[in-house]
C-alpha positions as CSV (number, residue, x, y, z in Angstrom):
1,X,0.0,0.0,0.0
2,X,2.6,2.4,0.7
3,X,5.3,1.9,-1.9
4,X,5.6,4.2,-4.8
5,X,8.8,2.6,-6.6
6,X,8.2,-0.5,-8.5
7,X,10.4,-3.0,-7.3
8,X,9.2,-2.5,-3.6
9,X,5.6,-2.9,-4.8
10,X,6.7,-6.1,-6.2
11,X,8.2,-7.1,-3.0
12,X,5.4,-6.5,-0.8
13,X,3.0,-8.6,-3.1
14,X,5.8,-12.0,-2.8
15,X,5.7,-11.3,0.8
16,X,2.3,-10.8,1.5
17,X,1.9,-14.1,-1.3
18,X,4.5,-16.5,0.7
19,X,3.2,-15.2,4.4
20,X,-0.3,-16.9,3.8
21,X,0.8,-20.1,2.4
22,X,1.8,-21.4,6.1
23,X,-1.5,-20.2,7.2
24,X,-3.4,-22.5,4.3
25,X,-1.1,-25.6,5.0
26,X,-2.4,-25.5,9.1
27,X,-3.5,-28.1,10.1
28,X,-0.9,-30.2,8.0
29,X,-3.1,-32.2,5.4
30,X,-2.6,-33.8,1.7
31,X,-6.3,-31.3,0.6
32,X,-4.0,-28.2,2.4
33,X,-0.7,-28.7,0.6
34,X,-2.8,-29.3,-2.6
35,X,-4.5,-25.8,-2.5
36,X,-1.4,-24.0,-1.2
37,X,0.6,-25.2,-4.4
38,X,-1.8,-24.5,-6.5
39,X,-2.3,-21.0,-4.8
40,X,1.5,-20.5,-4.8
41,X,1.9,-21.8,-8.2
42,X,-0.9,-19.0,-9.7
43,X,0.7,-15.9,-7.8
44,X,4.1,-16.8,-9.0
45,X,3.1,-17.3,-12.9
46,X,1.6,-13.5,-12.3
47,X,4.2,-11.9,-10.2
48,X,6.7,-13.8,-13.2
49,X,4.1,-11.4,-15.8
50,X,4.2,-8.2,-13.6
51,X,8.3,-8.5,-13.2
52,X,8.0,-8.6,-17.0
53,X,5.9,-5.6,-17.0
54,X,7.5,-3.6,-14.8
55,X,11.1,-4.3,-16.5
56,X,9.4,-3.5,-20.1
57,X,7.9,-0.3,-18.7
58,X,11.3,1.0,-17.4
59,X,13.0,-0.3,-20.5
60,X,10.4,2.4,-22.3
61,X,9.6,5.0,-20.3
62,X,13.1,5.3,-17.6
63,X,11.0,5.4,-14.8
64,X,10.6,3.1,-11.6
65,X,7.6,5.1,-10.2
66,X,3.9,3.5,-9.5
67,X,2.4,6.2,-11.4
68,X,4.5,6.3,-14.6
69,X,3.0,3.3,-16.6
70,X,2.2,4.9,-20.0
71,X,3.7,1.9,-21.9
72,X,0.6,-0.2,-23.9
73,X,1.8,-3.2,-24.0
74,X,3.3,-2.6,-20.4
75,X,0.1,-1.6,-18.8
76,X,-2.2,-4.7,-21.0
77,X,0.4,-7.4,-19.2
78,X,0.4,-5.7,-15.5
79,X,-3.5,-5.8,-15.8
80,X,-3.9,-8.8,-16.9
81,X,-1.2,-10.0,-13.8
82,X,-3.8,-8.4,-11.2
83,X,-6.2,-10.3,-12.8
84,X,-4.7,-13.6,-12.5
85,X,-3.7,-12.4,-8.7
86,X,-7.4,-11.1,-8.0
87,X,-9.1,-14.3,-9.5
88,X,-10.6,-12.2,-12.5
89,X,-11.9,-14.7,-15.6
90,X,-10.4,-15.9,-17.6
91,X,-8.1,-16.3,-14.9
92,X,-10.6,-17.8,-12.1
93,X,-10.4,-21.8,-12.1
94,X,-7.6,-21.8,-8.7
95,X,-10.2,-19.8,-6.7
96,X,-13.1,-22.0,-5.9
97,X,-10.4,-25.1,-6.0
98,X,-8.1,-23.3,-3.5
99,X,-10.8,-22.2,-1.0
100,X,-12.1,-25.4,-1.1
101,X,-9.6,-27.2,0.1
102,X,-8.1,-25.0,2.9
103,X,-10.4,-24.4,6.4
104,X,-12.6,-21.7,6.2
105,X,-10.7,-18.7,8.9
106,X,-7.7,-19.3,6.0
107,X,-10.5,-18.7,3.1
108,X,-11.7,-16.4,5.1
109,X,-7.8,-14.5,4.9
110,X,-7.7,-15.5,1.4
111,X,-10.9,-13.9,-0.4
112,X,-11.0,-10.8,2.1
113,X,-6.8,-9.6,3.0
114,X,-5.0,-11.2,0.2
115,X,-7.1,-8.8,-2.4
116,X,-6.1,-6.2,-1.0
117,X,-2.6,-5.6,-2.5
118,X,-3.1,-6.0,-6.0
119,X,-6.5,-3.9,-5.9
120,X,-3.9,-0.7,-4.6
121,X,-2.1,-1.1,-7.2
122,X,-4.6,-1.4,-9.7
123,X,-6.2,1.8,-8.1
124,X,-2.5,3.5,-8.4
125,X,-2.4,2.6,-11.9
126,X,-5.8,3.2,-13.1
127,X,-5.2,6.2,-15.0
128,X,-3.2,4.5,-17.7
129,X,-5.8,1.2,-18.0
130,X,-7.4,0.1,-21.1
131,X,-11.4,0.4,-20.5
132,X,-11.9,-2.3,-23.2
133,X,-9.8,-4.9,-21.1
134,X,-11.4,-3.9,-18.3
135,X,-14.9,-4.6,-19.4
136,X,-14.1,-7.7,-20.8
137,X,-12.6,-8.9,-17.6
138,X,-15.2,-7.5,-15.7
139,X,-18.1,-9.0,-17.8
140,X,-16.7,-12.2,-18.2
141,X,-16.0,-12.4,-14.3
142,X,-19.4,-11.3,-13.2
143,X,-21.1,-13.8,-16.0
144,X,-18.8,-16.6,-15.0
145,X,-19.5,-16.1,-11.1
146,X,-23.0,-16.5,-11.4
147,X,-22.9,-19.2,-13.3
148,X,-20.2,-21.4,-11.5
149,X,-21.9,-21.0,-8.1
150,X,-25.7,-22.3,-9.1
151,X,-24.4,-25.9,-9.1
152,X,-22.5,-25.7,-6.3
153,X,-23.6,-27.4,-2.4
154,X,-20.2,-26.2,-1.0
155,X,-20.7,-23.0,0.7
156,X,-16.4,-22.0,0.6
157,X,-17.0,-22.8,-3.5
158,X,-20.3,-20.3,-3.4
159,X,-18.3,-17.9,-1.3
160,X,-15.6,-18.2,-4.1
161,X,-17.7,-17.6,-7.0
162,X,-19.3,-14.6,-5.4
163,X,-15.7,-13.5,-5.0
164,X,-14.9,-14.2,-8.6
165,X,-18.1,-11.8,-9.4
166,X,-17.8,-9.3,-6.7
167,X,-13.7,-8.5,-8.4
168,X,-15.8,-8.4,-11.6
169,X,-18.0,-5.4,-10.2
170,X,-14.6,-3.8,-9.2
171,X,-12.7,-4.1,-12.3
172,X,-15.3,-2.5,-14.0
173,X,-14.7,1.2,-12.4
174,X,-11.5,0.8,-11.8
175,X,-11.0,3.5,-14.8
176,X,-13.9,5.8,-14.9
177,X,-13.9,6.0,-10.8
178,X,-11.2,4.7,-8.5
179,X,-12.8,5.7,-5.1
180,X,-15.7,3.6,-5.9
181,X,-13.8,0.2,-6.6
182,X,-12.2,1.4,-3.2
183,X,-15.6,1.5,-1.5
184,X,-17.0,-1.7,-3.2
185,X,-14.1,-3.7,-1.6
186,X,-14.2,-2.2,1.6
187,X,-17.8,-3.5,1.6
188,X,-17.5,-6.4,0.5
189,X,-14.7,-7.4,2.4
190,X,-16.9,-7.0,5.5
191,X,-19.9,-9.2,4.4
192,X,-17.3,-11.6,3.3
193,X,-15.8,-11.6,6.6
194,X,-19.1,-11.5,8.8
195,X,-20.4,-15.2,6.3
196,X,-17.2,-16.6,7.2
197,X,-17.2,-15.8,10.7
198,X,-21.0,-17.2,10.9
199,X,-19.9,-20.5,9.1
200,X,-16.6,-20.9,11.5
201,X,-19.2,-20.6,14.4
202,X,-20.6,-23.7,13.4
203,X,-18.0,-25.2,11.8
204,X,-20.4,-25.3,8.5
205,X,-18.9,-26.1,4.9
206,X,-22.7,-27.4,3.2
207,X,-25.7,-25.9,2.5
208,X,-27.6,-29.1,3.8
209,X,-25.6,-28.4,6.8
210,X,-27.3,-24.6,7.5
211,X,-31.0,-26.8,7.7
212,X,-29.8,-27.6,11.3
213,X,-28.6,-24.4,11.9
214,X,-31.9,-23.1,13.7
215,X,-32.3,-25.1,16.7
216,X,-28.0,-24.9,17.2
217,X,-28.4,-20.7,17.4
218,X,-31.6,-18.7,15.8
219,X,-29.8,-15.3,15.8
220,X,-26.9,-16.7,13.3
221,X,-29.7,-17.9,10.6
222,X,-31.0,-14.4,10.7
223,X,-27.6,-12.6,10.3
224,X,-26.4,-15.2,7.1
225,X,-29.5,-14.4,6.0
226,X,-29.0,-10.6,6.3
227,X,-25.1,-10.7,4.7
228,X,-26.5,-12.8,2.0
229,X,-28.8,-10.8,0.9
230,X,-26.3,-7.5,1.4
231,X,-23.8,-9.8,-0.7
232,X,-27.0,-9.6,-3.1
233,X,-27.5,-5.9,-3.1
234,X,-30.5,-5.8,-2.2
235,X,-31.9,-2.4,-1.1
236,X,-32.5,-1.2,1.7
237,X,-28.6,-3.4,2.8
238,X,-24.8,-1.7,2.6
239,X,-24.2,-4.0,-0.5
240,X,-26.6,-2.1,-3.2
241,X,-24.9,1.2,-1.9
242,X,-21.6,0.3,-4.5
243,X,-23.8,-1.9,-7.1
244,X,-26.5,1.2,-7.6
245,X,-23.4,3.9,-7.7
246,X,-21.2,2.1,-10.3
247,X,-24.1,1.5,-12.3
248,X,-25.2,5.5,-12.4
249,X,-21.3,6.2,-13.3
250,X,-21.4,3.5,-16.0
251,X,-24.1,5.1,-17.8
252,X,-23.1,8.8,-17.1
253,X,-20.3,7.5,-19.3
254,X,-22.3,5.8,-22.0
255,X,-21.6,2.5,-21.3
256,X,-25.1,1.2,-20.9
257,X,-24.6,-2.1,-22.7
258,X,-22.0,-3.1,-20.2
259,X,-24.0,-1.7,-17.4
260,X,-27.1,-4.0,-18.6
261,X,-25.0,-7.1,-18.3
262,X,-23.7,-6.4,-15.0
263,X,-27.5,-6.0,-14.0
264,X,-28.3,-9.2,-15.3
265,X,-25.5,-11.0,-14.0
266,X,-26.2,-10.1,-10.5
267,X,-29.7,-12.0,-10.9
268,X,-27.3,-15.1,-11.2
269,X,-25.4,-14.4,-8.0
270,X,-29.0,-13.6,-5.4
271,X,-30.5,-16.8,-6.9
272,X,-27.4,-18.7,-5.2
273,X,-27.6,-16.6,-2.1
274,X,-31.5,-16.8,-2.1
275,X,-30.5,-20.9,-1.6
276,X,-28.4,-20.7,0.7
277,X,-31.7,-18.6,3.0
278,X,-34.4,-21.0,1.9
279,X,-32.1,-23.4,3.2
280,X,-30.8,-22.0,6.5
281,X,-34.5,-20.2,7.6
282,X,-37.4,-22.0,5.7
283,X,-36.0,-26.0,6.0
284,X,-35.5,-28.1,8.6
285,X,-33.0,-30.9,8.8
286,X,-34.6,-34.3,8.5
287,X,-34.1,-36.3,11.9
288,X,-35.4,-39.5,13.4
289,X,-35.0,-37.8,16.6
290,X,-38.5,-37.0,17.8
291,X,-36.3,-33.7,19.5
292,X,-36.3,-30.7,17.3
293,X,-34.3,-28.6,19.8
294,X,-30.7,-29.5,20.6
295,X,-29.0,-28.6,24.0
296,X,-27.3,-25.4,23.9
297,X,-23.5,-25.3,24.1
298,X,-21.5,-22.0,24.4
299,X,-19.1,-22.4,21.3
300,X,-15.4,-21.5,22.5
301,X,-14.9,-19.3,19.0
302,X,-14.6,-15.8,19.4
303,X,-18.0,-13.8,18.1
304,X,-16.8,-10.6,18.7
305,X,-16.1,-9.7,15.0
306,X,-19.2,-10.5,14.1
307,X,-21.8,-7.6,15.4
308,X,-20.0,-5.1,13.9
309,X,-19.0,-6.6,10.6
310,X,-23.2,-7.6,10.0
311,X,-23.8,-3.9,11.0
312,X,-21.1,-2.5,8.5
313,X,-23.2,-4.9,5.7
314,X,-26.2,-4.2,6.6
315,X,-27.2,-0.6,8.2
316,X,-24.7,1.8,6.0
317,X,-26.9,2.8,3.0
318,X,-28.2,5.7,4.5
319,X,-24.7,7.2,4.1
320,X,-24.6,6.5,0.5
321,X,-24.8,10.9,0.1
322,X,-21.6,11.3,1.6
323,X,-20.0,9.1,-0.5
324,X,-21.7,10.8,-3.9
């Protein structure tokens, strides 16, 4: 975040890259070591591409700084390097395979903390992007991620695909208005955070899991359902603050077409999330058990996190004219 010369920027994204791959390989297992090569394996193939990049760009322009990337071909291969880091189609396949197989406080890490590097520097860059790239990244990624998570009964995979769609939605603006890519990950970094922190609770990775969730603690099914439908952006929630703003800005610059699809596309995304509710409020789990209510056991995982995160993705819309 704070380096404004190349090579350190570089630096900080094999550091932050290498720090999380302990974290993804705890506790030791053959599904762990599986998804942490595969991660490591992705970010080096793009921090190989932004090297390239960076040493074409000063090869071209004699500059080191962030800001100085006027250099086409320069800037078309750093973007497309962010992409692969930031799980953008056509770049996407390691997301859902890596969060899958790693627990779910290191997906947690992985689709919340681990975006935040490249996004600054695709939001130090952005004046010199190419908007056609960018669309077809971002449409393809918001397209892709509905898609890929109607089939799935894995929550982490859901969780992944919404990722995939949510970077989509960022990409997008990156260009016409920095701030609000800024602002979209911000929020969706804490919904992200306050689903994951509800499924650790429980220790829940399937949907046919969150049927039994009632009777274990009533208050959680109401906030996943909350954050899910904040993930959706539905009104009157945090998450259609940053959906309803990038859509006004793509049309104030005559891109309705794109702005259509990305409409559309989110349809794809709430039908997965509108699952997941009918699942965790309107089912029950079937039991033999005559008993519908289990005994109640105070879970020894902290909950402190997640108040405050459901309040950040649920109650901030009214704050959306301050941010216009």
């Amino acid at each position: 975040l704070m380096s404004n010369h190349w090579l350190m920027a570089w630096m900080g994204l094999e550091i932050n890259t290498l720090a999380i791959i302990p974290m993804m390989t705890y506790p030791n297992n053959m599904r762990n070591t599986e998804s942490a090569i595969k991660y490591f394996l992705m970010q080096a193939t793009a921090s190989m591409i932004i090297m390239f990049a960076i040493i074409y760009n000063a090869w071209m322009t004699n500059q080191w700084t962030l800001f100085q990337v006027s250099n086409e071909w320069a800037t078309t291969f750093m973007t497309l390097a962010l992409a692969m880091k930031l799980g953008l189609a056509p770049f996407h396949f390691w997301v859902p395979e890596v969060t899958q197989g790693i627990p779910l406080t290191s997906g947690m890490i992985l689709l919340t903390w681990q975006k935040i590097a490249p996004t600054s520097i695709l939001y130090q860059i952005s004046p010199s992007l190419n908007m056609n790239i960018l669309v077809l990244l971002a449409v393809s990624s918001t397209l892709l991620g509905g898609w890929g998570g109607l089939n799935q009964t894995h929550l982490r995979k859901i969780l992944a695909y919404s990722s995939i769609a949510h970077m989509g939605w960022m990409t997008v603006i990156a260009l016409i208005n920095p701030s609000l890519m800024i602002l979209n990950l911000l929020i969706y970094i804490a919904a992200t955070m306050a689903m994951f922190l509800c499924l650790n609770l429980t220790s829940t990775t399937k949907i046919n899991a969150l049927s039994n969730m009632w009777n274990k603690s009533a208050p959680m099914t109401i906030t996943i359902m909350i954050i899910l439908l904040s993930l959706g952006g539905l009104p009157p929630l945090t998450g259609f603050m940053p959906k309803w703003l990038i859509l006004q800005e793509l049309i104030i610059y005559n891109n309705i077409a794109t702005a259509m699809l990305l409409a559309l596309s989110s349809l794809l995304n709430l039908f997965f999330y509108m699952r997941i509710i009918y699942t965790s409020t309107l089912t029950m789990f079937p039991s033999n058990n005559m008993s519908k209510f289990q005994w109640f056991h105070t879970s020894p995982k902290s909950t402190s996190l997640i108040p405050s995160m459901t309040i950040i993705s649920a109650m901030l819309l009214p704050l959306s004219p301050l941010v216009i």
